[in-house]
XYZ file of C-alpha atoms in Angstrom:
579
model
C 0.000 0.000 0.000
C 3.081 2.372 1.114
C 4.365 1.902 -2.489
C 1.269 2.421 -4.221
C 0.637 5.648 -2.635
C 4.317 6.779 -3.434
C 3.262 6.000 -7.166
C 0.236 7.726 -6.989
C 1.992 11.256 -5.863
C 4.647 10.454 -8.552
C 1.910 10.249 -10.953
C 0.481 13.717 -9.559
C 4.079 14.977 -9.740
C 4.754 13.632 -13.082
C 0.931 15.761 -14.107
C 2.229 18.732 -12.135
C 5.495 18.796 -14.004
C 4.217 18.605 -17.463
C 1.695 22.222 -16.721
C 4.462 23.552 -14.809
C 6.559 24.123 -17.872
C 4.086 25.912 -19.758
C 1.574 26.666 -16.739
C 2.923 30.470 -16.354
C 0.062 31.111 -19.043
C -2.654 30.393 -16.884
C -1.964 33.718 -15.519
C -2.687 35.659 -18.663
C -6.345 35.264 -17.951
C -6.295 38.912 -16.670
C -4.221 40.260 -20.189
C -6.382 43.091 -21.733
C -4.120 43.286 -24.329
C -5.575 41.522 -27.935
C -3.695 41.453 -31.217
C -5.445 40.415 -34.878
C -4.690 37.020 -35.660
C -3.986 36.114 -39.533
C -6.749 34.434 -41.783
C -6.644 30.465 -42.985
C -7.449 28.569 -46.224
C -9.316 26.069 -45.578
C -9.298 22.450 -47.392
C -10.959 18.870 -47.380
C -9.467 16.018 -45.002
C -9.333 12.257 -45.688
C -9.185 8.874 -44.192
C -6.312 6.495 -45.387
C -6.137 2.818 -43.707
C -3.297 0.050 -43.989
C -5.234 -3.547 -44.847
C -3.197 -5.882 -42.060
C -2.114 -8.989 -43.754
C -4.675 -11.822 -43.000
C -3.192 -14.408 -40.316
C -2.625 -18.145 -41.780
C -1.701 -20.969 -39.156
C 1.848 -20.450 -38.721
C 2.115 -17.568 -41.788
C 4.426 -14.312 -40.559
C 2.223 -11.253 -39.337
C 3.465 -7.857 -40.599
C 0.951 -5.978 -37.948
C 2.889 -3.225 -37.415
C 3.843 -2.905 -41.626
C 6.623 -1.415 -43.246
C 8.766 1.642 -42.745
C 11.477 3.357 -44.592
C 14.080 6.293 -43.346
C 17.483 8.078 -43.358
C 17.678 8.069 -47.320
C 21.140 9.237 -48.795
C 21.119 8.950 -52.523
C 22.829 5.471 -52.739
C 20.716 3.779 -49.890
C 18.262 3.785 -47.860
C 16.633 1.716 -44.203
C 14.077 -0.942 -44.689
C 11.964 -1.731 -41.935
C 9.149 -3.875 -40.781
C 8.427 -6.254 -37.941
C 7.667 -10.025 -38.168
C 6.509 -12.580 -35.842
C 5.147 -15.899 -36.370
C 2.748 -17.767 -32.944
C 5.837 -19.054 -31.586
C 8.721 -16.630 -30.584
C 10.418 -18.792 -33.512
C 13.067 -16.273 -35.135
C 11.398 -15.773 -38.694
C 13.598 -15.226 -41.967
C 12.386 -12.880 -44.579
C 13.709 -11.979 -48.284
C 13.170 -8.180 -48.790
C 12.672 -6.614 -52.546
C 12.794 -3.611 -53.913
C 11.218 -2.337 -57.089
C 10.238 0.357 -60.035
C 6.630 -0.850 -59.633
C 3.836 -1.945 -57.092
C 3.444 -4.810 -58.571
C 7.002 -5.802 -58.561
C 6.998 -7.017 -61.930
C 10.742 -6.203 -62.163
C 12.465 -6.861 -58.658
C 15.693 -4.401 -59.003
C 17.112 -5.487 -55.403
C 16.622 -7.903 -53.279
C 18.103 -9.717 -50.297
C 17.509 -11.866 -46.693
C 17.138 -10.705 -42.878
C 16.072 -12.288 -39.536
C 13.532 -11.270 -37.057
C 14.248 -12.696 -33.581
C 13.375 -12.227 -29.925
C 17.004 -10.541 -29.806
C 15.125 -7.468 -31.408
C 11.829 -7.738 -30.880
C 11.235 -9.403 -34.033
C 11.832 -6.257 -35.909
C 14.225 -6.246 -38.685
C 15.953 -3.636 -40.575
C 18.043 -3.592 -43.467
C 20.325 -1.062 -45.272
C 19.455 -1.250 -48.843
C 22.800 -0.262 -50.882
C 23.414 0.482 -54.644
C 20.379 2.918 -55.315
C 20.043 4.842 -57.820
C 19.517 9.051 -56.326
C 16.538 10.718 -56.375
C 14.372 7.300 -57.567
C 11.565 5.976 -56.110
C 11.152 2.591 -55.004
C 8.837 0.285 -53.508
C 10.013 -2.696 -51.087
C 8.221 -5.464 -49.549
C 8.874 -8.480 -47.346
C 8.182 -12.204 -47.509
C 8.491 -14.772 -45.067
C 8.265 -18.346 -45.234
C 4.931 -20.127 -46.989
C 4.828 -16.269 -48.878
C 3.222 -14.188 -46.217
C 3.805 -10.832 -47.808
C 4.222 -7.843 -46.040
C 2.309 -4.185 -47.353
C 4.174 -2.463 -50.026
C 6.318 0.429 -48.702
C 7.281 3.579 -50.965
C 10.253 5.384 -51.001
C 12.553 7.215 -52.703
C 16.540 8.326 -52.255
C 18.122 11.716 -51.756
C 18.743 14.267 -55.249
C 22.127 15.202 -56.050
C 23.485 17.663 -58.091
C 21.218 20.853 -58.937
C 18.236 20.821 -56.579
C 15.400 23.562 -57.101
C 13.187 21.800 -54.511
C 12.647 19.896 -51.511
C 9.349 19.546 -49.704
C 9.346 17.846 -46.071
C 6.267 17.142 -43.532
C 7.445 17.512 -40.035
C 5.902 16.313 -36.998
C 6.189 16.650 -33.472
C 4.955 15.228 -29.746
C 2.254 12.523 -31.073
C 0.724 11.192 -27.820
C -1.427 8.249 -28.403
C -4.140 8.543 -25.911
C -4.241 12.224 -26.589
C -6.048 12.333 -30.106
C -6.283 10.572 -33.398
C -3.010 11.307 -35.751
C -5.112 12.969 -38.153
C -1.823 15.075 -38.923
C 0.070 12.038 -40.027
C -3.218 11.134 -42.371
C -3.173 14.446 -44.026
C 1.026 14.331 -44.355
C -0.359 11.283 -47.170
C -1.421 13.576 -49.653
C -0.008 16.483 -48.839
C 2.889 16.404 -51.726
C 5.456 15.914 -49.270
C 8.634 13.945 -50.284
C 10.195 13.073 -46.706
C 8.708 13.164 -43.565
C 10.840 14.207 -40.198
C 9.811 13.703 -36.517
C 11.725 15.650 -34.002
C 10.753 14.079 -31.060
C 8.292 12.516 -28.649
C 7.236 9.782 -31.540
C 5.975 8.121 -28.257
C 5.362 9.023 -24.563
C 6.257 7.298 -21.368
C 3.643 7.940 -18.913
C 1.263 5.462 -16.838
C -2.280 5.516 -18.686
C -3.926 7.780 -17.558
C -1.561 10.240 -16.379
C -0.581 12.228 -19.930
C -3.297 12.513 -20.682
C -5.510 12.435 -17.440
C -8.299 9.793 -18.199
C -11.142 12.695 -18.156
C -9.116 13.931 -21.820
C -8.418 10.728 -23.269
C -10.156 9.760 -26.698
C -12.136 7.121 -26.391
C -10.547 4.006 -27.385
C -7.218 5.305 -27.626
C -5.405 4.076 -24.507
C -1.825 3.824 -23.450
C 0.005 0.171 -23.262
C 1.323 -1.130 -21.314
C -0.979 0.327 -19.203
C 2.556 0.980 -16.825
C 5.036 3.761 -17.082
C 7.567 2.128 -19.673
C 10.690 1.592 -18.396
C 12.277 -2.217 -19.087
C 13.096 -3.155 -22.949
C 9.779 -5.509 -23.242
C 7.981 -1.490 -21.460
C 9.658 0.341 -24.555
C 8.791 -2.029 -27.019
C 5.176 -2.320 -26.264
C 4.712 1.391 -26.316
C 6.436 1.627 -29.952
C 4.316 -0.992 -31.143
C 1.261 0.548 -30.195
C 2.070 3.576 -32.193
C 2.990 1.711 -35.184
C -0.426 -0.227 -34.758
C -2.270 3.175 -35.584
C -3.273 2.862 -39.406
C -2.658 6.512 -40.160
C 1.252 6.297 -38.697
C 1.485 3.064 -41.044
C -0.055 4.433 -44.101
C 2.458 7.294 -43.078
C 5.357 4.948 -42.809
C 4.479 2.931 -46.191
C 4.162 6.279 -47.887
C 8.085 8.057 -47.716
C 10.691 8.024 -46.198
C 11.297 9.223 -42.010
C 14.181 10.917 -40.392
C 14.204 10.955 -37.034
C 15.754 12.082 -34.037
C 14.033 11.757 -30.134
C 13.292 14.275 -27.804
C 12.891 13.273 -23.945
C 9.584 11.252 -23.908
C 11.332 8.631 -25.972
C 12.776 8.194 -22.368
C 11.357 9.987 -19.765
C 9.644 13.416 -19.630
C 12.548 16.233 -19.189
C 15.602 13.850 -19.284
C 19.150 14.895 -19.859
C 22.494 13.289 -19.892
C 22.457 12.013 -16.299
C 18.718 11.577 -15.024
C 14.918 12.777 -15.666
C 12.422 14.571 -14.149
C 10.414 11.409 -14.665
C 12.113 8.814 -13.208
C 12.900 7.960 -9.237
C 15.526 5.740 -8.872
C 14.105 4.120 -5.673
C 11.057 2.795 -7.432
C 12.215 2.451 -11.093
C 16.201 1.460 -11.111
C 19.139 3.274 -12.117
C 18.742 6.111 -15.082
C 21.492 4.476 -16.892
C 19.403 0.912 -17.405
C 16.132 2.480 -18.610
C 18.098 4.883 -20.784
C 19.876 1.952 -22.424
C 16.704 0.307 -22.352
C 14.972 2.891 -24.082
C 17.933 3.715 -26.875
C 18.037 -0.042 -27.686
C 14.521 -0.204 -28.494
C 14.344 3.037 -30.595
C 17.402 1.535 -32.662
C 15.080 -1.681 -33.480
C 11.899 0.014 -33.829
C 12.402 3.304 -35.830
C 14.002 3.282 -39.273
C 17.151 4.944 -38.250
C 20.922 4.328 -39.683
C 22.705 3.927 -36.125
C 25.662 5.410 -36.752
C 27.582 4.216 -33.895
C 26.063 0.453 -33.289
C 28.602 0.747 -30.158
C 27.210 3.738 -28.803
C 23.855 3.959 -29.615
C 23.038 7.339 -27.536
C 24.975 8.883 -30.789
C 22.388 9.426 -33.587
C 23.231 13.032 -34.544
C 23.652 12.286 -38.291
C 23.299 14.755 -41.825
C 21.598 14.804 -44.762
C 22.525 16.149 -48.236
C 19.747 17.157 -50.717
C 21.762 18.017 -53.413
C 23.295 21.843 -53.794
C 19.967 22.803 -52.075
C 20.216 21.986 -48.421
C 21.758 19.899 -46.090
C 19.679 19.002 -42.858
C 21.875 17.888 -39.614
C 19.762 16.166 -36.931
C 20.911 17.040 -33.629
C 20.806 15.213 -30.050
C 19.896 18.081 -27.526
C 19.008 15.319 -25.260
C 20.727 12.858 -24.343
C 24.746 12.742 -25.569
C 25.625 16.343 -24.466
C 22.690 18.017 -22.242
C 24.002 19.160 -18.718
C 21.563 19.645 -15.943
C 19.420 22.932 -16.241
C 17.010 24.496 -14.280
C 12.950 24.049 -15.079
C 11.176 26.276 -12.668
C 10.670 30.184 -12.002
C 12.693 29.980 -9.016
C 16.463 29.047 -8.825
C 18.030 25.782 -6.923
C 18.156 28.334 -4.050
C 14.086 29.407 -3.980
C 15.234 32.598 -5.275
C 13.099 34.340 -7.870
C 14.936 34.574 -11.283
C 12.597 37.441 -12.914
C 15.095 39.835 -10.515
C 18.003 40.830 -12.008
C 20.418 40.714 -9.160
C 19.877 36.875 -9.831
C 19.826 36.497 -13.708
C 23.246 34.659 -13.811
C 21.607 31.715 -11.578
C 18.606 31.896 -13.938
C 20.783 31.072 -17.084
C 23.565 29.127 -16.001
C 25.268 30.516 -18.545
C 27.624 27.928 -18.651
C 25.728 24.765 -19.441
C 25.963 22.405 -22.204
C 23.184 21.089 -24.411
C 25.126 20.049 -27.383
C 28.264 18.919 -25.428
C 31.494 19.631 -27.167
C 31.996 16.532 -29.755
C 28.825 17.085 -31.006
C 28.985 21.123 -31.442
C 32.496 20.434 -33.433
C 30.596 18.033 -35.417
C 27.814 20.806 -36.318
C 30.474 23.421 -37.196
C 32.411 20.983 -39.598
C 29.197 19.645 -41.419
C 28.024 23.015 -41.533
C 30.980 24.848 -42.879
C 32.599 22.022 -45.509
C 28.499 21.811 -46.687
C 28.688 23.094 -50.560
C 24.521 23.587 -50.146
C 22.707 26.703 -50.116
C 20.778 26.278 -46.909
C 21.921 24.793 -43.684
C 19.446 23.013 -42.275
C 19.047 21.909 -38.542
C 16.537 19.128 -37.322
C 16.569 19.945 -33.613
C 13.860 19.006 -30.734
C 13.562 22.475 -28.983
C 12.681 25.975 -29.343
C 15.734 27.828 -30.456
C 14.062 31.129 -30.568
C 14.021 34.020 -27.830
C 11.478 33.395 -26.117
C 11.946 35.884 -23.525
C 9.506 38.248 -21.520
C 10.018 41.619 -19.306
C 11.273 40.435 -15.490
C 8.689 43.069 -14.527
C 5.641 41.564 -15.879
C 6.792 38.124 -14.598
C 7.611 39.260 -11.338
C 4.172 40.596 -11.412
C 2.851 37.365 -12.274
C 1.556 37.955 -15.539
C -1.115 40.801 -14.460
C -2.889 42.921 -16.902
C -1.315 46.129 -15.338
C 2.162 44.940 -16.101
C 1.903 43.799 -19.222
C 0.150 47.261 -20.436
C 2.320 48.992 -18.742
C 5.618 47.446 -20.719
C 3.731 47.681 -23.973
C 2.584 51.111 -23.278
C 6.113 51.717 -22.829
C 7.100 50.127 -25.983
C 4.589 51.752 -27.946
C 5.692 55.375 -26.720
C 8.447 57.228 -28.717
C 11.473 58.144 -26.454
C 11.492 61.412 -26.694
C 8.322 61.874 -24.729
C 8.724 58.427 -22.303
C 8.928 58.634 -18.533
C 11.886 57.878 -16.399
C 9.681 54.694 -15.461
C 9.013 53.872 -18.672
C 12.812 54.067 -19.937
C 13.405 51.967 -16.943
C 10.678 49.185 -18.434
C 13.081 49.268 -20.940
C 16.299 49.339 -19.745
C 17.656 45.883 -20.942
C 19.994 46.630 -17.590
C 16.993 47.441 -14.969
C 14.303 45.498 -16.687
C 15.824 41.925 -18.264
C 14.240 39.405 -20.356
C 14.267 36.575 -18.688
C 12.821 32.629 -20.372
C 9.836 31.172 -19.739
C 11.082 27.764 -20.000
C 14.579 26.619 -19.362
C 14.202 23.121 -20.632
C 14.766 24.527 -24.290
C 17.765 26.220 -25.604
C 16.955 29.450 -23.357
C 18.306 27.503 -20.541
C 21.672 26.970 -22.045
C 22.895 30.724 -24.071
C 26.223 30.222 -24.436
C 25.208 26.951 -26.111
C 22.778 29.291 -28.902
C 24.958 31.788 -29.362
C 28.080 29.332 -30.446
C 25.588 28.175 -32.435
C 24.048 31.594 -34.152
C 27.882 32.348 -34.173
C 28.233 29.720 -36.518
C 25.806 30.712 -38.565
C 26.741 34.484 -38.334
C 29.761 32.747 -40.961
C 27.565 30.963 -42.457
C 25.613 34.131 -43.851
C 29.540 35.955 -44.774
C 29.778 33.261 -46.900
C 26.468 33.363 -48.559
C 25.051 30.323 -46.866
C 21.449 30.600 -45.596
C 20.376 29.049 -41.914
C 17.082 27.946 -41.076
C 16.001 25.806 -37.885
C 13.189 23.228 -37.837
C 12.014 22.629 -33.912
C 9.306 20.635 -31.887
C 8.636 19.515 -28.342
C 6.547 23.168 -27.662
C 3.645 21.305 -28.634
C 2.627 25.129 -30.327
C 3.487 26.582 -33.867
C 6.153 29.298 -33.914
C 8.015 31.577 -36.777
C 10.924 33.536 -35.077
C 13.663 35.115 -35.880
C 17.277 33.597 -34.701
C 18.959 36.796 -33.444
C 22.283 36.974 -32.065
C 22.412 39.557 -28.311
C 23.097 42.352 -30.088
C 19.663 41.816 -32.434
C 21.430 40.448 -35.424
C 19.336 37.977 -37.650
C 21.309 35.508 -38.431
C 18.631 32.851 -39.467
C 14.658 31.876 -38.713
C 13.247 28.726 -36.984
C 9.999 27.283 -37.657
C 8.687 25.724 -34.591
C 6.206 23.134 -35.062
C 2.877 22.245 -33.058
C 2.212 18.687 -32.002
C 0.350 16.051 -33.518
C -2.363 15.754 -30.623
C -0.056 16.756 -26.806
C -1.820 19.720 -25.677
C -0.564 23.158 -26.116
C -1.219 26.069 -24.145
C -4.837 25.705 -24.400
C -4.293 23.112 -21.968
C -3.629 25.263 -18.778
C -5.337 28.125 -20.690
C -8.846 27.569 -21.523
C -9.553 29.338 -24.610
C -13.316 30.352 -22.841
C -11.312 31.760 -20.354
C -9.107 34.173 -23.007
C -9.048 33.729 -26.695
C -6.061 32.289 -28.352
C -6.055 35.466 -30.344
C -5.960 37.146 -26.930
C -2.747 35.175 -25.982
C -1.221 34.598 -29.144
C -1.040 38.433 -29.655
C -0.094 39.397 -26.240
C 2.827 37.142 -26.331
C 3.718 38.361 -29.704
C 3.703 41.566 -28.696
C 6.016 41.090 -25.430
C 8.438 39.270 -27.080
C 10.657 40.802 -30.127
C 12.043 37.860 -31.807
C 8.750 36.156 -32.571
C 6.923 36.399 -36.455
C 3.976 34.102 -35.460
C 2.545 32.079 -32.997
C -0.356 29.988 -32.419
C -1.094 28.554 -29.021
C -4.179 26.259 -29.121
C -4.176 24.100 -32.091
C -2.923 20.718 -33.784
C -1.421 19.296 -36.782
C 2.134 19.137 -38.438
C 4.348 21.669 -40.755
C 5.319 21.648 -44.552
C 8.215 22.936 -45.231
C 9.397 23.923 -49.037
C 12.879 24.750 -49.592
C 14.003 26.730 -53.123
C 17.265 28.197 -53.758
C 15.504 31.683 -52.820
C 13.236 31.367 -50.173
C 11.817 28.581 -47.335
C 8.465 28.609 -46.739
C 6.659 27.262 -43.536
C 3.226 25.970 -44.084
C 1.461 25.003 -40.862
C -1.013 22.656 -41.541
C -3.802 22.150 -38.310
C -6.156 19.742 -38.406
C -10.094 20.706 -36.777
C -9.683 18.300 -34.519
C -8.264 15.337 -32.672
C -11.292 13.750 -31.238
C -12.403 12.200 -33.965
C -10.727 10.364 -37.200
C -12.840 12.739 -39.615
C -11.316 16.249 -39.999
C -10.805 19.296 -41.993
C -7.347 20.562 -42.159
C -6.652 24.401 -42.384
C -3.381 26.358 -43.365
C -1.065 29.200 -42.498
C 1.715 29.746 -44.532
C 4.742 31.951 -44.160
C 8.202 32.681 -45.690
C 11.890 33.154 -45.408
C 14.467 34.007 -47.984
C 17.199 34.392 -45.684
């Protein structure tokens, strides 16, 4: 009983935590300040499914289909899962082809499921041809045949464009994943996920039960943390149909993001996990990096370390995407609360060095002189980075947080803002006194808790722009939809980051009711109190398009009505950068 009750609190705690880091917004209620909010096209939404192969006596099952990922214009991962009534290790001949109907099998070749892996299997299909597609399949013995997967390899040479779907934070019990559904059709090429693919938590704790969707709960019904934990939650994502008709549709690059794990994890522990109950951090993070190696189709690019999957991409001359760890190889300890280690409140300046530890690593150094090298021998046009956190500055006056967010304060900065400085009161120049008056993060779990990490990084790209190289950002884990500029501390732009929303996790609509204050309400007030930011939006779901050309990027965020049910419309707003 004594142990069950100490789960229970963690389970409150583990609830707690995840409104804590966005839960300052609650306060807003009282904001009287309301900006426009931009219009939206509005289009159809359909329904794809994924027939499962029909179960024969001792036949292979495929339930959990075919996926394909990390293309590079030679080769490219196969994967699928395979499992016969017995735990039997099951071999399979993979093929690839020009056609559907694989009337001319180009490659072809054998692999082995086994208990050893889950009964996944994953092969690295060499001698491509670049920028071809291809469809693959598997067989197993007495020709059980797996879906048909399609795919295609990476361009070379003179690019003019590259269109990618990327996703974000796709908690099952949350919501259907009507975003991966409309990703089918949407023209896209490649899909990326940046993180939180799946989610650790107890059922019934992320999401409470009173906001699950019917039908749509977590399993095991436990907090994941042994291999057979892991592998069981992955499987029940690739179960959905929409994230296999997804899979068996192009190609996925991935990289995780801390619910892969546990909920606000770093190098040497989590917010989610207690030792005392659950067993050191190193065995669950092995456990959980072992799975994600045999269930996603990654290239591991270190089989002896698998915590290294930062890894880069070449489309061509166009762009070149690098998918960064800001997780789990490099990530020092940083702080994820209002208040320092100490109690002491960071919104006052005579504490902002505790508040930014300054110091910190997120990257960690191998992987930061990795970044710079790819970066600067890269012949492409735009340097790309496939990262799990906000990047931007998201930063707002110490006086309206140390005010808690109160209508007063907040007009009072803005009036401020809004008055010209020949005419502004000594109280008003102090509002703005960088010095007197300091921006200070509202969440330290992204890049805001680690500066000196960002800035290397927009230093970087500061050389990038001398020599006519363009830098754009693609982030997730906000579970919200951001444009922002990437500004170095002296309000240089040195590139733009679009930040995605999730594919059903709550946003800020979650610990701000939108009856309560519009999202137009919140969305513009924020906008407004923080410089750095193009666009927001803070209550809705879906995924991005993103369209690179020699000349411009452009960010299409693509929400979908709703997450409650599997029948949708999707609606769009669309912006640009040329860099």
């Amino acid at each position: 009983m004594q142990n069950d009750q100490k789960k229970d609190q963690q389970d409150k705690q583990v609830q707690s935590a995840n409104i804590g880091r966005r839960g300052f917004f609650i306060k807003m209620s009282s904001v009287a300040a309301v900006m426009a909010s931009g219009g939206v096209l509005t289009a159809c939404g359909g329904s794809s499914t994924v027939s499962a192969p029909v179960l024969n006596g001792e036949m292979a099952a495929f339930n959990y289909g075919v996926a394909s990922g990390d293309p590079l214009a030679d080769r490219i991962i196969l994967w699928t899962h395979a499992k016969i009534s017995t735990d039997a290790s099951v071999d399979l001949t993979w093929q690839m082809a020009a056609d559907a109907s694989f009337a001319s099998v180009l490659f072809s070749g054998k692999v082995t499921t086994s208990a050893a892996t889950g009964f996944t299997a994953k092969v690295d299909a060499t001698g491509l041809t670049a920028n071809t597609e291809y469809y693959y399949r598997f067989i197993a013995p007495n020709n059980s045949i797996s879906p048909v997967g399609r795919t295609r390899t990476l361009p070379v040479g003179n690019v003019d464009q590259v269109k990618l779907a990327v996703f974000s934070c796709s908690d099952y019990p949350a919501g259907y994943f009507n975003a991966y559904d409309s990703a089918i059709s949407s023209g896209a090429q490649f899909a990326l996920h940046l993180g939180d693919y799946i989610y650790e938590y107890k059922d019934g704790v992320y999401p409470p039960v009173a906001s699950q969707v019917a039908g749509r709960v977590s399993a095991p019904a436990n907090e994941i943390v042994t291999v057979a934990d892991y592998r069981a939650r992955h499987a029940l994502h690739k179960a959905d149909p929409y994230l296999k008709a997804l899979h068996a549709r192009m190609p996925m690059i991935t990289i995780w993001d801390d619910h892969e794990f546990a909920n606000n994890a770093w190098m040497d522990a989590a917010e989610n996990h207690n030792p005392a109950t659950q067993g050191p951090w190193a065995a669950r993070k092995a456990a959980a990096s072992q799975v994600y190696h045999e269930w996603m189709p990654i290239r591991s690019p270190d089989t002896s370390n698998l915590l290294k999957i930062y890894r880069s991409f070449d489309f061509g001359n166009l762009l070149s995407l690098h998918m960064l760890d800001t997780r789990m190889i490099g990530r020092e300890q940083a702080p994820d609360r209002m208040l320092d280690a100490q109690g002491r409140d960071v919104a006052d300046p005579a504490f902002l060095p505790y508040a930014f530890n300054k110091n910190k690593q997120l990257l960690g150094v191998t992987q930061q002189a990795w970044l710079d090298t790819q970066m600067s021998s890269s012949k492409a046009t735009w340097q790309v980075l496939g990262n799990q956190t906000v990047m931007g500055r998201v930063q707002l006056p110490a006086s309206v947080l140390k005010a808690n967010l109160s209508a007063d304060s907040v007009t009072a900065y803005l009036t401020a803002k809004a008055t010209p400085a020949a005419v502004q009161t000594q109280t008003q120049k102090d509002l703005l006194d960088p010095l007197k008056n300091p921006k200070i993060s509202y969440n330290f779990d992204n890049w805001e808790g680690y500066p000196n990490a960002r800035d290397t990084v927009f230093n970087s790209a500061a050389k990038l722009k001398t020599a006519g190289k363009k830098f754009l950002v693609l982030s997730g884990d906000s579970h919200n939809a951001w444009f922002n500029k990437l500004t170095l501390p002296d309000g240089t732009q040195v590139g733009a980051e679009f930040a995605g929303m999730s594919v059903t996790s709550s946003g800020f609509e979650s610990v701000f009711p939108p009856a309560l204050v519009p999202p137009a309400t919140l969305a513009g007030t924020i906008k407004a109190l923080v410089d750095d930011i193009n666009y927001i939006d803070t209550s809705r779901r879906g995924y991005m398009l993103i369209t690179v050309t020699p000349t411009m990027a452009k960010g299409e965020y693509v929400y979908v009505s709703t997450i409650t049910s599997s029948s949708y419309t999707t609606s769009v707003d669309a912006f640009t950068y040329a860099g």
